[in-house]
C-alpha cells in the first residue's frame, strides 16, 4: 500500500508525515510526499525535528506530485485551513482524505515559539499516523470503512 502525503510546498508537513510514516509502518506500507508547487528544499527545522525524534531524515527532498515513483493507493492532504491555504486536489482514482495541519513554516515569534509550531505539527501528524497504523485488516479491505476511518482520525486528533 502506497500513501501520498500531499501539500503545496512539500517542505514541512508532508515531509514530516512521509518520514514518520516510513519509520513506523510495517512491511508492505510505504509513504511518499509531494507538493503541487514544491518549495525546492526541505525546511531545516523539519530535518532537525526528525533527527531529534530519532527518525531518519536522509534522502528526503521537496518534489512535485507529477514525478511520483508509483501511483498512490491513498492520498492524504495535510494543508491547513486556518490560514486560508488552498490544498491541491489529486485527481487520480484513489482514496482521499484531508488531515489539515497548520503550516509551521509560517510560524512567527521567538525561536522557541517557532520550534513549538513544528513540534505541534509533527505531534498531530504522528498521532494520526499511529491511529492509521492501528486500524484492523477489515478497515483496509473495505474502501468505505477506510474512508470513514481516515475522516475520524482527522477529526479526533487535533
Short mmCIF file of C-alpha atoms in Angstrom, two decimals:
data_model
loop_
_atom_site.label_atom_id
_atom_site.label_comp_id
_atom_site.label_asym_id
_atom_site.label_seq_id
_atom_site.Cartn_x
_atom_site.Cartn_y
_atom_site.Cartn_z
CA UNK A 1 0.00 0.00 0.00
CA UNK A 2 1.37 3.38 -1.04
CA UNK A 3 0.35 6.53 0.80
CA UNK A 4 0.95 10.01 -0.62
CA UNK A 5 1.11 12.91 1.82
CA UNK A 6 0.37 15.97 -0.28
CA UNK A 7 0.57 19.70 0.32
CA UNK A 8 1.55 22.74 -1.65
CA UNK A 9 5.25 23.26 -0.87
CA UNK A 10 6.40 19.79 0.23
CA UNK A 11 8.91 21.28 2.66
CA UNK A 12 7.45 20.72 6.14
CA UNK A 13 4.23 18.84 6.95
CA UNK A 14 4.20 16.34 4.11
CA UNK A 15 7.90 15.59 4.64
CA UNK A 16 7.34 15.11 8.40
CA UNK A 17 4.44 12.77 7.63
CA UNK A 18 6.35 10.78 5.00
CA UNK A 19 9.39 10.24 7.20
CA UNK A 20 7.34 9.43 10.29
CA UNK A 21 5.06 7.03 8.44
CA UNK A 22 8.02 5.21 6.90
CA UNK A 23 9.69 4.93 10.32
CA UNK A 24 6.58 3.40 11.91
CA UNK A 25 4.91 1.42 9.11
CA UNK A 26 5.14 -2.33 8.72
CA UNK A 27 6.49 -4.01 5.60
CA UNK A 28 4.11 -3.59 2.70
CA UNK A 29 3.19 0.00 3.55
CA UNK A 30 5.19 2.92 2.23
CA UNK A 31 4.69 6.67 2.25
CA UNK A 32 5.85 9.30 -0.17
CA UNK A 33 5.25 13.02 -0.23
CA UNK A 34 4.92 15.71 -2.85
CA UNK A 35 3.72 19.22 -3.48
CA UNK A 36 1.75 20.93 -6.20
CA UNK A 37 4.25 23.82 -6.06
CA UNK A 38 7.33 22.35 -4.37
CA UNK A 39 9.48 24.77 -2.40
CA UNK A 40 12.65 23.19 -3.74
CA UNK A 41 14.09 22.37 -0.32
CA UNK A 42 13.06 20.73 2.91
CA UNK A 43 12.76 23.23 5.75
CA UNK A 44 15.83 22.87 8.00
CA UNK A 45 13.64 22.79 11.12
CA UNK A 46 11.81 19.75 9.71
CA UNK A 47 15.10 17.90 9.30
CA UNK A 48 16.28 18.94 12.77
CA UNK A 49 12.99 17.78 14.32
CA UNK A 50 13.12 14.39 12.61
CA UNK A 51 16.69 13.90 13.86
CA UNK A 52 15.67 14.85 17.42
CA UNK A 53 12.87 12.28 17.22
CA UNK A 54 15.28 9.57 16.02
CA UNK A 55 13.69 9.37 12.57
CA UNK A 56 15.93 9.03 9.54
CA UNK A 57 15.99 12.24 7.54
CA UNK A 58 18.42 11.34 4.75
CA UNK A 59 17.08 11.26 1.21
CA UNK A 60 14.02 13.42 1.75
CA UNK A 61 13.63 16.31 -0.65
CA UNK A 62 10.96 18.70 -1.90
CA UNK A 63 9.39 17.23 -5.04
CA UNK A 64 6.49 17.70 -7.41
CA UNK A 65 3.43 15.49 -7.49
CA UNK A 66 3.89 14.98 -11.24
CA UNK A 67 7.06 12.93 -10.62
CA UNK A 68 5.80 10.22 -8.28
CA UNK A 69 7.62 6.87 -8.45
CA UNK A 70 4.34 4.90 -8.10
CA UNK A 71 0.63 5.63 -8.16
CA UNK A 72 -0.62 6.04 -4.60
CA UNK A 73 -3.45 3.99 -3.13
CA UNK A 74 -4.34 6.74 -0.66
CA UNK A 75 -3.74 10.49 -0.88
CA UNK A 76 -3.78 12.47 2.36
CA UNK A 77 -3.63 16.24 2.08
CA UNK A 78 -2.07 17.97 5.07
CA UNK A 79 -2.62 21.65 4.22
CA UNK A 80 -4.02 23.85 6.97
CA UNK A 81 -7.34 25.59 6.59
CA UNK A 82 -6.92 28.28 9.23
CA UNK A 83 -4.63 30.45 7.09
CA UNK A 84 -6.83 30.13 4.02
CA UNK A 85 -4.40 27.73 2.36
CA UNK A 86 -5.60 26.08 -0.80
CA UNK A 87 -4.93 22.36 -0.82
CA UNK A 88 -4.02 20.76 -4.11
CA UNK A 89 -6.60 18.32 -5.46
CA UNK A 90 -5.16 15.00 -6.58
CA UNK A 91 -7.33 13.89 -9.47
CA UNK A 92 -6.34 10.24 -9.77
CA UNK A 93 -8.73 7.41 -8.94
CA UNK A 94 -7.58 6.96 -5.33
CA UNK A 95 -8.95 7.10 -1.82
CA UNK A 96 -8.56 10.65 -0.47
CA UNK A 97 -8.52 12.16 3.00
CA UNK A 98 -7.73 15.55 4.46
CA UNK A 99 -5.64 15.78 7.63
CA UNK A 100 -5.24 19.55 7.88
CA UNK A 101 -2.34 20.85 9.96
CA UNK A 102 -1.24 24.47 10.30
CA UNK A 103 1.95 25.23 8.38
CA UNK A 104 4.83 25.59 10.85
CA UNK A 105 6.91 27.32 8.17
CA UNK A 106 4.55 30.28 8.51
CA UNK A 107 5.01 30.49 12.29
CA UNK A 108 6.29 33.76 13.68
CA UNK A 109 7.64 34.75 17.06
CA UNK A 110 10.62 33.72 19.10
CA UNK A 111 12.81 30.76 18.17
CA UNK A 112 11.06 28.76 20.90
CA UNK A 113 7.61 29.66 19.54
CA UNK A 114 8.60 28.69 16.01
CA UNK A 115 10.10 25.41 17.22
CA UNK A 116 6.88 24.77 19.16
CA UNK A 117 4.86 25.17 15.94
CA UNK A 118 6.99 22.49 14.27
CA UNK A 119 6.66 20.17 17.28
CA UNK A 120 2.88 20.67 17.29
CA UNK A 121 2.56 19.84 13.59
CA UNK A 122 4.77 16.76 14.00
CA UNK A 123 2.87 15.61 17.09
CA UNK A 124 -0.52 15.85 15.37
CA UNK A 125 0.74 14.02 12.29
CA UNK A 126 2.44 11.31 14.33
CA UNK A 127 -0.68 10.64 16.41
CA UNK A 128 -2.80 10.40 13.25
CA UNK A 129 -0.29 8.07 11.60
CA UNK A 130 -0.19 5.88 14.71
CA UNK A 131 -4.01 5.70 14.69
CA UNK A 132 -3.98 4.82 10.98
CA UNK A 133 -1.46 2.02 11.54
CA UNK A 134 -3.65 0.57 14.34
CA UNK A 135 -6.64 0.08 12.01
CA UNK A 136 -7.72 -3.52 11.67
CA UNK A 137 -7.45 -5.54 8.47
CA UNK A 138 -11.20 -5.25 7.91
CA UNK A 139 -10.88 -1.46 7.62
CA UNK A 140 -8.23 -1.80 4.92
CA UNK A 141 -10.28 -4.35 2.99
CA UNK A 142 -13.35 -2.09 2.67
CA UNK A 143 -12.76 1.30 0.99
CA UNK A 144 -15.82 2.93 2.52
CA UNK A 145 -14.77 1.80 6.02
CA UNK A 146 -11.25 3.02 5.39
CA UNK A 147 -12.56 6.39 4.16
CA UNK A 148 -14.65 6.79 7.31
CA UNK A 149 -11.72 5.77 9.50
CA UNK A 150 -9.44 8.32 7.84
CA UNK A 151 -12.03 11.07 8.40
CA UNK A 152 -12.49 10.01 12.02
CA UNK A 153 -8.75 10.11 12.61
CA UNK A 154 -8.57 13.64 11.20
CA UNK A 155 -11.47 14.86 13.29
CA UNK A 156 -10.49 13.26 16.56
CA UNK A 157 -6.77 14.08 16.69
CA UNK A 158 -6.15 17.82 16.61
#
